[in-house]
Amino acid sequence: MLRQLRRREVGADNPRSLSTHVRGERVRQINLSGHKEVVSAHHSGINSLQVDCTEARYLLAGAADGSVGVYDTQQPTFVDSALHVAKHEALFTVDKSVHLGHIFSVSSVQWYPVDTGLFVTGSYDKNINLWDTNTHQVELQFKMPGKVYAIAMSAMATTHMLVAAGTEDVRVRLCDLATGACTHTLSGHRDGVWALQWSASSEWILYSGGCDGAIRFWDIRRAGCFQVLDHNRSQIEKRPSVTNSASQRQEMATATMGSSSKVGSQQREAKRAKLSKGSLALKNARAKESAVQRQHPGMMSANDRSTAHNGSVTALQTSDDGLHLFSAGTDSRVRLWDIESGCNTLVNYEATRIRAHQGTQLAVSMDSSLLFVASAHSVQTYDIWSGRMHSKLVGHYDNVNCCAFLPEDQELYTGSSDRQILVWSPPKALPIDDEEEVEEEGLKTGGTTVTADEDAWSD
Amino acid sequence: MKKIDKIISPAEVLETETNTHTHTQSAAMEGGDGGSERARRRLMDLIEEATVSPAKSLDLGLLQSIKAMVRSSDAHVHTAFDALFDKLKKNHSQVRFLAVLLIDELFTRSKLFRSLLVPKFEMFMLLTIGYRDDYPLPKPPDRATLLRTTSMELVEKWNDSFGVHYKQVRLGYEYLKKTLRLQFPNLRAAAALAEQQRQEKEARTQALIRKKYESLCQDFSELRVEIQSTLNEIAECCKILEPEIVSAPEAEGNELVSEAGLESLVFGEDDDYEEYGDSSLRRQLHEEVSEELSVPEKPKETTDNSAVFESLRDLYKLVASSHLRTTQEWLSILMRVDTSDTRPRDALLKEVIDLRTQLLGSLGKCESLGIDPTERASTSRTAIDEVDDEDIIWEAGDAETDKDLVDTTSTSHPINIENDSKMSAPRNMDPASSSAIIPSEVSKKKVETGPRADLLEMAPVLPYGSFLDNWGSKSDVPANQRGLEMENHWGRVDTEAMIPVERIAEMNFRSSFYKPPEKEITPCRAPLKKGGLCPRRDLRRCPLHGPIIPRDENGNPLQTPEIDVPESKPAEKELLEVSMGGLHSASSSSMGAPSSISEAELAMQAIANVRERDEAEARKKRDERVTAKRKQSKRDREHNDIVLRAAALSQSHQGFQSSFGEEFDDNSKTGGGKKKARGGLTALLKKTPTAKERIAQRLLNSRVRDNAVNELARVEEARHRDAAANNWS
């Protein structure tokens, strides 16, 4: 650590590498936080969590009792002196008592990406609500044909303000917050849609995962989906055929020959003819290829029916750089996809147990080194590229439904059906004497019989 | 450590202990793989042993040795944890329960153990509390509930003491409490509440005592004067009475006596003995002498000194009832009060103690003068002549009645005592109950002998009532008992009217109804599957567990049940009745004959006779049957022979006819050849049965075999059922 600081000082290292290294180290030490607690204000399980995109400070939580709470992750409400734990209580909650509030379970929550003045919630009562954070009132309500499982807004959209909604219905709907109307219906799935994710690199690209096990890529400027992920496709299929490649090589050779040496014009003519013939063939092939590509993939039944998971897709998450997509399914699999090619990278994330009855959430640490997967009653962390399990975060007593990662503090927030929101953080480095003092204080002030955590062999 | 378990004998415990100690020591010394491995196995064995007992608590010896072993090294903590967690996964609540107790012992002690358990806390709770439907606690149900409550208490306890350090424990507790809404015993809050209540109560009583103390401080001088005057009066009275008993010098010494009580009184009286002997011997002697002397030396109450006695009695009563009690109260107040300034309190305490000893001394003196403590409660209207008769009778019982003085009626109405004892006398025939309830009456009963006891035996038992007030009084009762003057608009009232005795007796005439003696129906007490014993109370036979038989506390039958007993019993009973009837008739016919043998014995004899006769008959019948069967079979065999012979003959006749023609026929008809031919023919027949016959034979055989097998199976099953009837699991 000190050496690295020195190297940073003299400029031997990239300034970012140090911070990346430190962050990575901290993320790897993540565990149940001893100094921070979120006091859940909900009466039933937490279904969805999100940290706002602007400040990375406010945590939005949607619960199964139809309530939505906002928590401040930086400023604790009070500090429990006996336990010396900072408690974070909800800044406010909205529930069914509010006019137009959700009466059934809130399945998905989403901050407005531009600021924290608005947030969107989707619920099993078939409504999508747009809330004003300051007045705690519903500003806008979209009626959906079925239970809303997932909603998503693009974090990088500059030209549109669309909320993608995945519902019981097979069609994905895009609702425009500006007009308050539904602008698109994207049809292609054969069952309800549980997971939605906007691309991290393009504001027009939307990924959706449904109960039919398919993950579809949509370009909202065009009709239909342009990619259906297939878990069997692990390498680029469209390898040029042997003949084609041979002619190409020939062509290349002639080209170089032509360029390098001056040959007779007749010869050249003949060769040109030959070349043109070859190029024609190539062109034909290309045209055919492009025609295949241009053709609506939804029409190609073989491609259209391919699935990404043997079961419902429960979660989708892009990596930070937008090049990779993680998906989790009820087949207890987590898959890593290369977005550009649409190939399965075949990274095996071992021993996941996904028991979801609804959409869940995955979380990726900032430098895309660790993946957090809610797996039954625990959260498992994986090394992204090797798929090896790094640690298992145990602390929930019921199924974990969602997780949100706070990159600045390297903290993970998880919500579970046991209605707890747990904070997982790197261990806090406290000066030793200070800690003792605090402990003594705690013992004195608490007045309770808190025994020190030491061996106590009376006999 | 000294506690002896039922299962493991103390010697064994000691042995295991010493073994473990040597083991641990050797393990520590060697540090080798073999030693540690041995110690590890030893620890596993200990844990195994500790978790298989059916008791509701851990065996202390085993626990001690396990703790000692676990303490010795960290590796042992790991071993113990693994072993205990394995035990928790066992499909039996009792094993889990004991494992939980053991886990608690280690959890509260070892930090390493805590850090091992905490990551598996969810599993732990699942296995011990069973809060999820898909992981129910295993059988037996009573142990499962015990396991559940115990582990919930433990979780709460751990949360209180270690929740700060182990967030998992805290979260688990909160999950159970707030999300699943399980009812925790909430020991801590309950204890705090109880403590608070206790303190409040204490403060209240303290305030009360202080108030009393203050009032006492104010009033003490007056009260002391009052008491002192009483004491002086008693002393005066004694002085008057003393001269009658003892000579003058003793009377002088009475000032001392009044303070020192009975013992010193004896000393004072017998001054003459003081010159010789060592003190202990002398005291013994004195006691003996005093016992002999004190009774005759009691001053006789005569008409002259009756007034003195009366006043002394009153004073005695006053002291005993009020003064002593008040001093006692003061003492308790002074003892319990805590004032900032203790000096006045101590002074006051001293004075009160002095006063109390004086009072006690004067009481003793009174008693020595023949004022009986039993008369404390007796009212002055009790006439002297009335008392003496009853008192003499009840002298022996007085000591006991003194103890339960609460029963004042027994002393004030001696007749009632008699009545009581009359009531109790018939009850005494059931010695167990009466001795349990009224021990004093047994002692009384011992005293009563002769005609009185006989009378008591005959006396009816009556319930308590107001009619007992005048029980046995032979005098007329005034109609107007209160002596009030009454005006009656019907006319003049004769205030002097008396109700005659006969009339009173008539009015007190009581009818009573026969109550059948309550017989307790014993419960079935057969062991139940879920633990415990069958509480059903049936007269003869429990519909679930068969006939009711005596069982030990575990429900095992004391003797092996005989199957034929219930069947034979009614018959026997009938016989018994019949024979009894017969006997009665016999006895009625010959009334004069003295029956030395009891009826029951006769009955038994009769039964035996009848049985013998029955058996003989049965044997005879059986013999007859056997002979008949033999005859029958013989007849059958003969018949078969005949038939077979005929068949063989006809067949052979046909067969041989072709070859031999008429020759054989002729031969067969001759007597000599007949026998020979028959033997040969039967042999021939036997050797070559036809196919049809063979099949028939086989069929018959198989059927017979099946029947035999079935029969065997049935017998086996019946036997098994008999054997396993009381097999409980």
Coordinates of C-alpha atoms in Angstrom, one line a residue, chain A:
Chain A
M1 CA 0.0 0.0 0.0
L2 CA 2.7 2.4 1.0
R3 CA 4.8 1.4 -1.9
Q4 CA 2.0 2.0 -4.2
L5 CA 1.4 5.4 -2.7
R6 CA 5.0 6.2 -3.3
R7 CA 4.9 5.0 -6.9
R8 CA 1.8 7.1 -7.4
E9 CA 3.6 10.1 -5.9
V10 CA 6.6 9.8 -8.2
G11 CA 4.3 9.2 -11.1
A12 CA 5.4 5.7 -11.9
D13 CA 1.8 4.5 -11.8
N14 CA -1.3 5.4 -13.5
P15 CA -3.3 7.6 -11.1
R16 CA -6.3 5.5 -11.6
S17 CA -4.6 2.2 -10.9
L18 CA -4.1 3.0 -7.3
S19 CA -7.7 3.8 -6.7
T20 CA -8.8 0.8 -8.7
H21 CA -6.6 -1.4 -6.6
V22 CA -7.8 0.0 -3.3
R23 CA -11.4 -0.2 -4.3
G24 CA -10.9 -3.8 -5.5
E25 CA -9.3 -4.7 -2.3
R26 CA -12.1 -3.2 -0.3
V27 CA -14.8 -4.8 -2.3
R28 CA -13.2 -8.1 -1.8
Q29 CA -13.4 -7.7 2.0
I30 CA -17.0 -6.8 1.9
N31 CA -19.1 -8.3 4.7
L32 CA -22.0 -7.6 7.0
S33 CA -21.5 -4.0 8.2
G34 CA -20.9 -3.6 11.8
H35 CA -21.3 0.2 11.8
K36 CA -24.2 0.9 9.5
E37 CA -27.7 -0.3 9.5
V38 CA -30.8 0.5 7.5
V39 CA -33.9 0.4 9.6
S40 CA -36.5 -1.1 7.4
A41 CA -39.7 0.8 7.4
H42 CA -41.6 -1.8 5.5
H43 CA -43.9 -4.5 6.8
S44 CA -43.0 -7.2 4.4
G45 CA -40.2 -8.2 2.1
I46 CA -38.2 -5.9 0.0
N47 CA -38.6 -6.5 -3.7
S48 CA -36.4 -3.8 -5.3
L49 CA -33.6 -1.5 -4.4
Q50 CA -31.9 1.3 -6.4
V51 CA -29.4 3.9 -5.6
D52 CA -29.9 7.2 -7.4
C53 CA -27.7 7.9 -10.4
T54 CA -26.8 11.5 -9.7
E55 CA -25.5 11.6 -6.1
A56 CA -25.2 7.9 -5.5
R57 CA -26.6 8.6 -2.1
Y58 CA -30.3 8.0 -1.8
L59 CA -31.6 4.4 -1.7
L60 CA -35.0 3.7 -3.0
A61 CA -36.7 0.6 -1.8
G62 CA -39.9 -1.0 -2.9
A63 CA -41.6 -3.5 -0.6
A64 CA -44.2 -6.2 -1.0
D65 CA -46.7 -4.3 1.2
G66 CA -46.9 -1.7 -1.5
S67 CA -44.8 0.8 0.3
V68 CA -41.8 2.6 -1.1
G69 CA -39.1 4.1 1.1
V70 CA -36.2 6.4 0.5
Y71 CA -33.2 6.1 2.7
D72 CA -30.2 8.3 3.0
T73 CA -27.1 6.2 2.9
Q74 CA -24.7 8.9 4.0
Q75 CA -26.3 10.7 6.8
P76 CA -27.4 8.4 9.7
T77 CA -30.6 9.3 11.5
F78 CA -29.1 8.4 14.8
V79 CA -26.3 6.5 16.3
D80 CA -27.0 3.7 18.7
S81 CA -24.5 4.3 21.4
A82 CA -24.9 0.9 23.0
L83 CA -24.1 -0.9 19.8
H84 CA -22.2 2.0 18.2
V85 CA -24.0 1.4 15.0
A86 CA -25.2 4.2 12.8
K87 CA -28.9 3.7 12.0
H88 CA -30.4 4.9 8.8
E89 CA -34.1 5.3 9.0
A90 CA -36.3 6.1 6.0
L91 CA -36.5 9.7 5.0
F92 CA -40.0 9.1 4.0
T93 CA -42.2 6.3 2.8
V94 CA -45.2 6.3 0.5
D95 CA -47.8 3.6 0.6
K96 CA -51.4 2.9 -0.2
S97 CA -52.6 5.7 2.1
V98 CA -51.4 8.2 -0.5
H99 CA -53.8 9.0 -3.2
L100 CA -53.2 6.7 -6.2
G101 CA -50.6 4.8 -4.2
H102 CA -49.9 1.2 -4.9
I103 CA -52.2 -1.2 -3.2
F104 CA -50.3 -4.3 -4.1
S105 CA -46.7 -5.3 -4.0
V106 CA -44.2 -2.9 -5.5
S107 CA -42.1 -5.0 -7.8
S108 CA -39.7 -2.5 -9.2
V109 CA -38.5 1.0 -8.4
Q110 CA -36.4 3.4 -10.5
W111 CA -35.0 6.8 -9.8
Y112 CA -35.4 9.4 -12.5
P113 CA -31.9 9.3 -14.0
V114 CA -31.4 13.1 -14.2
D115 CA -32.1 14.1 -10.7
T116 CA -33.7 12.8 -7.5
G117 CA -36.8 14.8 -7.8
L118 CA -38.8 12.0 -9.4
F119 CA -39.0 8.3 -9.1
V120 CA -41.0 5.6 -10.9
T121 CA -42.5 2.5 -9.4
G122 CA -44.1 -0.5 -10.9
S123 CA -46.5 -2.6 -9.0
Y124 CA -48.6 -5.8 -9.1
D125 CA -51.7 -3.6 -9.1
K126 CA -51.0 -3.1 -12.8
N127 CA -50.0 0.6 -12.4
I128 CA -46.8 2.4 -13.0
N129 CA -46.6 5.5 -10.9
L130 CA -44.4 8.5 -11.2
W131 CA -43.8 10.1 -7.9
D132 CA -42.6 13.5 -6.9
T133 CA -39.9 13.1 -4.2
N134 CA -40.6 16.4 -2.5
T135 CA -44.4 16.2 -2.3
H136 CA -44.6 12.5 -2.0
Q137 CA -47.5 12.5 -4.4
V138 CA -48.2 10.6 -7.6
E139 CA -47.6 12.8 -10.6
L140 CA -48.5 10.4 -13.3
Q141 CA -50.0 7.0 -13.6
F142 CA -49.7 4.5 -16.4
K143 CA -52.2 1.7 -16.6
M144 CA -50.8 -1.6 -17.7
P145 CA -52.7 -4.6 -19.0
G146 CA -51.2 -6.9 -16.3
K147 CA -49.0 -7.0 -13.2
V148 CA -45.9 -4.9 -13.7
Y149 CA -42.8 -7.0 -13.1
A150 CA -40.0 -4.7 -14.2
I151 CA -39.4 -1.1 -15.2
A152 CA -36.3 0.5 -16.5
M153 CA -35.1 3.9 -17.6
S154 CA -32.0 4.6 -19.5
A155 CA -29.3 6.3 -17.5
M156 CA -27.7 7.9 -20.5
A157 CA -30.8 9.0 -22.5
T158 CA -30.6 12.5 -23.7
T159 CA -33.3 12.5 -26.3
H160 CA -36.0 10.5 -24.8
M161 CA -37.6 10.0 -21.4
L162 CA -39.0 6.5 -21.8
V163 CA -39.9 4.0 -19.1
A164 CA -39.7 0.5 -20.3
A165 CA -42.2 -1.7 -18.6
G166 CA -42.2 -5.5 -18.5
T167 CA -45.5 -6.9 -17.5
E168 CA -47.6 -10.1 -17.4
D169 CA -48.4 -9.2 -21.0
V170 CA -46.0 -10.5 -23.7
R171 CA -45.4 -7.0 -25.0
V172 CA -42.9 -4.7 -23.6
R173 CA -44.3 -1.2 -23.4
L174 CA -42.4 2.1 -23.5
C175 CA -44.1 4.9 -21.6
D176 CA -43.1 8.4 -22.3
L177 CA -43.0 10.5 -19.1
A178 CA -43.1 13.7 -21.2
T179 CA -46.5 13.0 -22.7
G180 CA -47.8 10.5 -20.2
A181 CA -48.6 8.0 -22.9
C182 CA -47.4 4.7 -24.2
T183 CA -45.3 5.2 -27.3
H184 CA -44.1 1.7 -28.2
T185 CA -45.1 -1.8 -27.8
L186 CA -42.3 -4.2 -28.4
S187 CA -43.7 -7.6 -29.2
G188 CA -41.6 -10.7 -29.5
H189 CA -41.7 -12.4 -26.1
R190 CA -44.0 -15.3 -25.6
D191 CA -44.5 -14.8 -21.9
G192 CA -44.4 -12.1 -19.3
V193 CA -41.2 -10.0 -19.0
W194 CA -39.4 -10.1 -15.7
A195 CA -36.2 -8.3 -16.5
L196 CA -35.4 -5.1 -18.4
Q197 CA -32.2 -3.2 -18.9
W198 CA -31.2 -0.3 -21.1
S199 CA -27.9 -0.5 -22.8
A200 CA -25.0 1.3 -21.1
S201 CA -23.6 2.4 -24.5
S202 CA -26.6 3.4 -26.5
E203 CA -29.7 5.1 -25.5
W204 CA -31.8 3.3 -28.1
I205 CA -30.9 -0.2 -27.2
L206 CA -33.1 -2.1 -24.7
Y207 CA -32.5 -5.6 -23.4
S208 CA -35.4 -7.6 -22.1
G209 CA -35.6 -11.1 -20.5
G210 CA -38.9 -13.0 -20.2
C211 CA -40.5 -15.9 -18.6
D212 CA -40.0 -17.8 -21.9
G213 CA -36.3 -17.8 -21.2
A214 CA -35.4 -15.5 -24.1
I215 CA -33.3 -12.4 -23.9
R216 CA -34.1 -10.0 -26.7
F217 CA -32.3 -6.9 -27.8
W218 CA -34.4 -4.1 -29.1
D219 CA -33.5 -1.1 -31.0
I220 CA -36.4 1.2 -30.3
R221 CA -35.9 3.1 -33.5
R222 CA -36.7 0.0 -35.5
A223 CA -39.4 -2.5 -35.4
G224 CA -38.9 -5.8 -33.8
C225 CA -35.9 -7.1 -31.9
F226 CA -32.6 -7.5 -33.6
Q227 CA -31.0 -10.1 -31.5
V228 CA -32.2 -13.1 -29.6
L229 CA -29.6 -14.6 -27.3
D230 CA -29.0 -18.3 -27.5
H231 CA -27.2 -20.1 -24.8
N232 CA -25.9 -22.7 -27.2
R233 CA -24.2 -20.1 -29.4
S234 CA -20.8 -19.6 -28.0
Q235 CA -18.8 -18.4 -30.9
I236 CA -19.3 -16.3 -34.0
E237 CA -21.2 -18.5 -36.4
K238 CA -20.9 -16.5 -39.6
R239 CA -17.4 -17.7 -40.4
P240 CA -16.8 -17.3 -44.1
S241 CA -17.0 -20.5 -46.0
V242 CA -13.9 -22.3 -47.2
T243 CA -14.5 -21.4 -50.8
N244 CA -15.2 -17.9 -50.1
S245 CA -12.1 -17.5 -48.0
A246 CA -10.0 -19.1 -50.7
S247 CA -11.2 -16.7 -53.4
Q248 CA -10.7 -13.9 -51.0
R249 CA -7.1 -15.0 -50.4
Q250 CA -6.6 -15.2 -54.1
E251 CA -8.0 -11.8 -54.6
M252 CA -5.8 -10.4 -52.0
A253 CA -2.8 -12.1 -53.6
T254 CA -3.6 -10.7 -57.0
A255 CA -4.2 -7.4 -55.6
T256 CA -0.9 -7.2 -54.0
M257 CA 0.7 -8.7 -57.2
G258 CA -1.1 -6.1 -59.3
S259 CA 0.0 -3.3 -57.1
S260 CA 3.6 -4.4 -56.7
S261 CA 4.5 -5.4 -60.3
K262 CA 3.7 -3.9 -63.6
V263 CA 2.2 -6.7 -65.6
G264 CA 0.9 -6.6 -69.2
S265 CA -2.4 -4.9 -69.7
Q266 CA -4.0 -8.0 -71.3
Q267 CA -3.0 -10.0 -68.5
R268 CA -4.3 -7.3 -66.3
E269 CA -7.5 -7.2 -68.3
A270 CA -7.9 -10.9 -67.9
K271 CA -7.2 -10.7 -64.3
R272 CA -9.5 -7.8 -63.9
A273 CA -12.2 -9.8 -65.4
K274 CA -11.4 -12.6 -63.2
L275 CA -11.2 -10.4 -60.2
S276 CA -14.4 -8.7 -61.1
K277 CA -15.9 -12.1 -61.4
G278 CA -14.6 -13.0 -58.0
S279 CA -15.6 -9.7 -56.5
L280 CA -19.0 -10.2 -58.0
A281 CA -19.3 -13.5 -56.3
L282 CA -18.1 -12.0 -53.1
K283 CA -20.6 -9.2 -53.6
N284 CA -23.3 -11.6 -54.1
A285 CA -22.4 -13.5 -51.1
R286 CA -22.3 -10.3 -49.1
A287 CA -25.6 -9.2 -50.4
K288 CA -27.1 -12.5 -49.4
E289 CA -25.6 -12.2 -46.1
S290 CA -26.8 -8.7 -45.6
A291 CA -30.2 -9.7 -46.7
V292 CA -30.2 -12.4 -44.1
Q293 CA -29.1 -9.8 -41.6
R294 CA -31.5 -7.3 -42.7
Q295 CA -34.3 -9.7 -42.6
H296 CA -36.4 -9.5 -39.5
P297 CA -34.9 -12.0 -37.0
G298 CA -38.3 -12.5 -35.6
M299 CA -39.2 -14.0 -38.9
M300 CA -36.5 -16.6 -38.7
S301 CA -38.2 -19.1 -36.6
A302 CA -35.1 -21.0 -35.7
N303 CA -33.4 -18.0 -34.4
D304 CA -36.5 -16.6 -32.9
R305 CA -37.1 -19.5 -30.7
S306 CA -33.6 -19.7 -29.2
T307 CA -33.5 -19.3 -25.4
A308 CA -30.9 -17.9 -23.1
H309 CA -32.1 -19.8 -20.0
N310 CA -34.0 -23.0 -19.4
G311 CA -36.6 -21.1 -17.4
S312 CA -37.5 -17.5 -16.8
V313 CA -34.9 -14.8 -17.0
T314 CA -35.0 -13.1 -13.6
A315 CA -32.4 -10.4 -13.9
L316 CA -30.3 -8.6 -16.5
Q317 CA -27.4 -6.4 -15.7
T318 CA -24.9 -4.7 -18.0
S319 CA -21.3 -4.3 -17.1
D320 CA -20.0 -0.8 -16.5
D321 CA -18.4 -0.5 -19.9
G322 CA -21.5 -1.7 -21.6
L323 CA -19.8 -4.6 -23.4
H324 CA -21.1 -7.5 -21.4
L325 CA -24.5 -8.5 -20.2
F326 CA -25.2 -10.7 -17.1
S327 CA -28.3 -12.6 -16.9
A328 CA -29.8 -14.8 -14.2
G329 CA -32.5 -17.4 -14.7
T330 CA -34.6 -19.7 -12.7
D331 CA -32.5 -22.6 -14.0
S332 CA -30.1 -21.4 -11.3
R333 CA -27.7 -20.2 -13.9
V334 CA -25.9 -16.9 -14.3
R335 CA -24.6 -16.3 -17.8
L336 CA -22.3 -13.7 -19.2
W337 CA -23.0 -12.5 -22.7
D338 CA -20.9 -10.6 -25.1
I339 CA -23.3 -7.9 -26.3
E340 CA -21.6 -7.2 -29.6
S341 CA -21.7 -10.7 -30.9
G342 CA -24.6 -12.0 -28.8
C343 CA -22.5 -15.0 -27.8
N344 CA -22.5 -16.9 -24.6
T345 CA -19.1 -16.6 -23.0
L346 CA -19.6 -19.9 -21.2
V347 CA -18.3 -18.5 -17.9
N348 CA -19.6 -20.9 -15.3
Y349 CA -20.7 -19.2 -12.1
E350 CA -20.7 -22.1 -9.7
A351 CA -23.3 -23.1 -7.2
T352 CA -25.9 -20.5 -7.6
R353 CA -29.3 -21.1 -6.2
I354 CA -31.8 -18.8 -7.7
R355 CA -35.3 -19.3 -6.4
A356 CA -37.2 -16.4 -7.7
H357 CA -40.9 -16.0 -8.3
Q358 CA -40.4 -12.6 -9.8
G359 CA -37.7 -10.4 -11.2
T360 CA -34.6 -10.0 -9.1
Q361 CA -31.5 -7.9 -9.4
L362 CA -27.9 -8.5 -10.0
A363 CA -25.2 -6.1 -9.0
V364 CA -21.7 -5.5 -10.5
S365 CA -18.9 -3.8 -8.7
M366 CA -17.6 -0.7 -10.3
D367 CA -14.5 -2.0 -12.0
S368 CA -16.4 -5.0 -13.1
S369 CA -14.4 -7.4 -11.0
L370 CA -17.1 -8.8 -8.8
L371 CA -20.7 -9.9 -9.4
F372 CA -23.2 -10.1 -6.7
V373 CA -25.9 -12.7 -7.1
A374 CA -28.8 -13.1 -4.8
S375 CA -28.8 -16.8 -4.2
A376 CA -31.5 -18.2 -1.9
H377 CA -30.9 -16.8 1.6
S378 CA -27.5 -15.5 0.8
V379 CA -25.7 -13.2 -1.6
Q380 CA -22.9 -14.8 -3.4
T381 CA -20.0 -12.8 -4.9
Y382 CA -18.3 -14.1 -8.0
D383 CA -15.2 -13.2 -9.8
I384 CA -16.7 -12.1 -13.1
W385 CA -14.1 -13.5 -15.5
S386 CA -13.4 -16.8 -13.9
G387 CA -16.8 -17.4 -12.4
R388 CA -15.3 -18.6 -9.2
M389 CA -17.2 -17.9 -6.0
H390 CA -15.3 -15.4 -3.9
S391 CA -17.5 -15.3 -0.8
K392 CA -20.9 -16.0 0.4
L393 CA -22.6 -13.2 2.3
V394 CA -24.8 -14.7 4.9
G395 CA -27.2 -12.7 7.1
H396 CA -30.6 -12.8 5.6
Y397 CA -33.1 -15.3 6.9
D398 CA -35.3 -15.5 3.8
N399 CA -34.9 -15.2 0.1
V400 CA -32.8 -12.3 -1.1
N401 CA -34.7 -10.4 -3.8
C402 CA -32.5 -7.5 -4.8
C403 CA -29.2 -5.9 -4.4
A404 CA -27.8 -2.5 -5.1
F405 CA -24.1 -1.6 -5.2
L406 CA -22.8 1.8 -4.1
P407 CA -19.6 2.2 -6.0
E408 CA -18.3 5.2 -4.1
D409 CA -18.3 3.5 -0.7
Q410 CA -18.0 0.0 -2.0
E411 CA -21.2 -0.9 -0.1
L412 CA -23.8 -3.4 -1.1
Y413 CA -27.4 -3.1 -0.1
T414 CA -29.5 -6.1 -0.2
G415 CA -33.2 -6.5 0.3
S416 CA -34.9 -9.7 1.3
S417 CA -38.2 -11.3 2.0
D418 CA -37.4 -11.2 5.7
R419 CA -38.1 -7.4 5.3
Q420 CA -34.6 -6.4 6.1
I421 CA -32.3 -4.2 4.2
L422 CA -28.8 -5.2 5.1
V423 CA -25.7 -3.2 4.5
W424 CA -22.5 -5.0 3.4
S425 CA -19.4 -3.0 3.6
P426 CA -15.7 -3.4 3.9
P427 CA -14.6 -3.5 7.5
K428 CA -14.2 -0.1 9.1
A429 CA -10.7 0.6 10.3
L430 CA -11.0 2.2 13.7
P431 CA -8.1 3.2 15.9
I432 CA -7.9 0.5 18.6
D433 CA -7.9 2.7 21.7
D434 CA -10.8 4.7 20.4
E435 CA -12.8 1.5 19.9
E436 CA -12.1 0.4 23.4
E437 CA -13.2 3.7 24.7
V438 CA -16.3 3.6 22.7
E439 CA -17.0 0.1 24.0
E440 CA -16.5 1.1 27.6
E441 CA -18.7 4.0 27.1
G442 CA -21.3 1.8 25.6
L443 CA -21.1 -0.5 28.5
K444 CA -21.6 2.4 30.9
T445 CA -24.3 4.2 29.1
G446 CA -26.2 1.2 28.0
G447 CA -26.4 -0.1 31.5
T448 CA -27.1 -3.5 30.1
T449 CA -25.2 -6.7 30.7
V450 CA -23.3 -6.8 27.5
T451 CA -20.5 -9.2 27.9
A452 CA -17.2 -8.7 26.1
D453 CA -16.6 -11.0 23.2
E454 CA -13.9 -13.0 24.8
D455 CA -13.4 -16.5 26.1
A456 CA -15.1 -17.0 29.4
W457 CA -14.1 -20.3 30.8
S458 CA -15.4 -20.2 34.3
D459 CA -14.1 -23.7 35.0

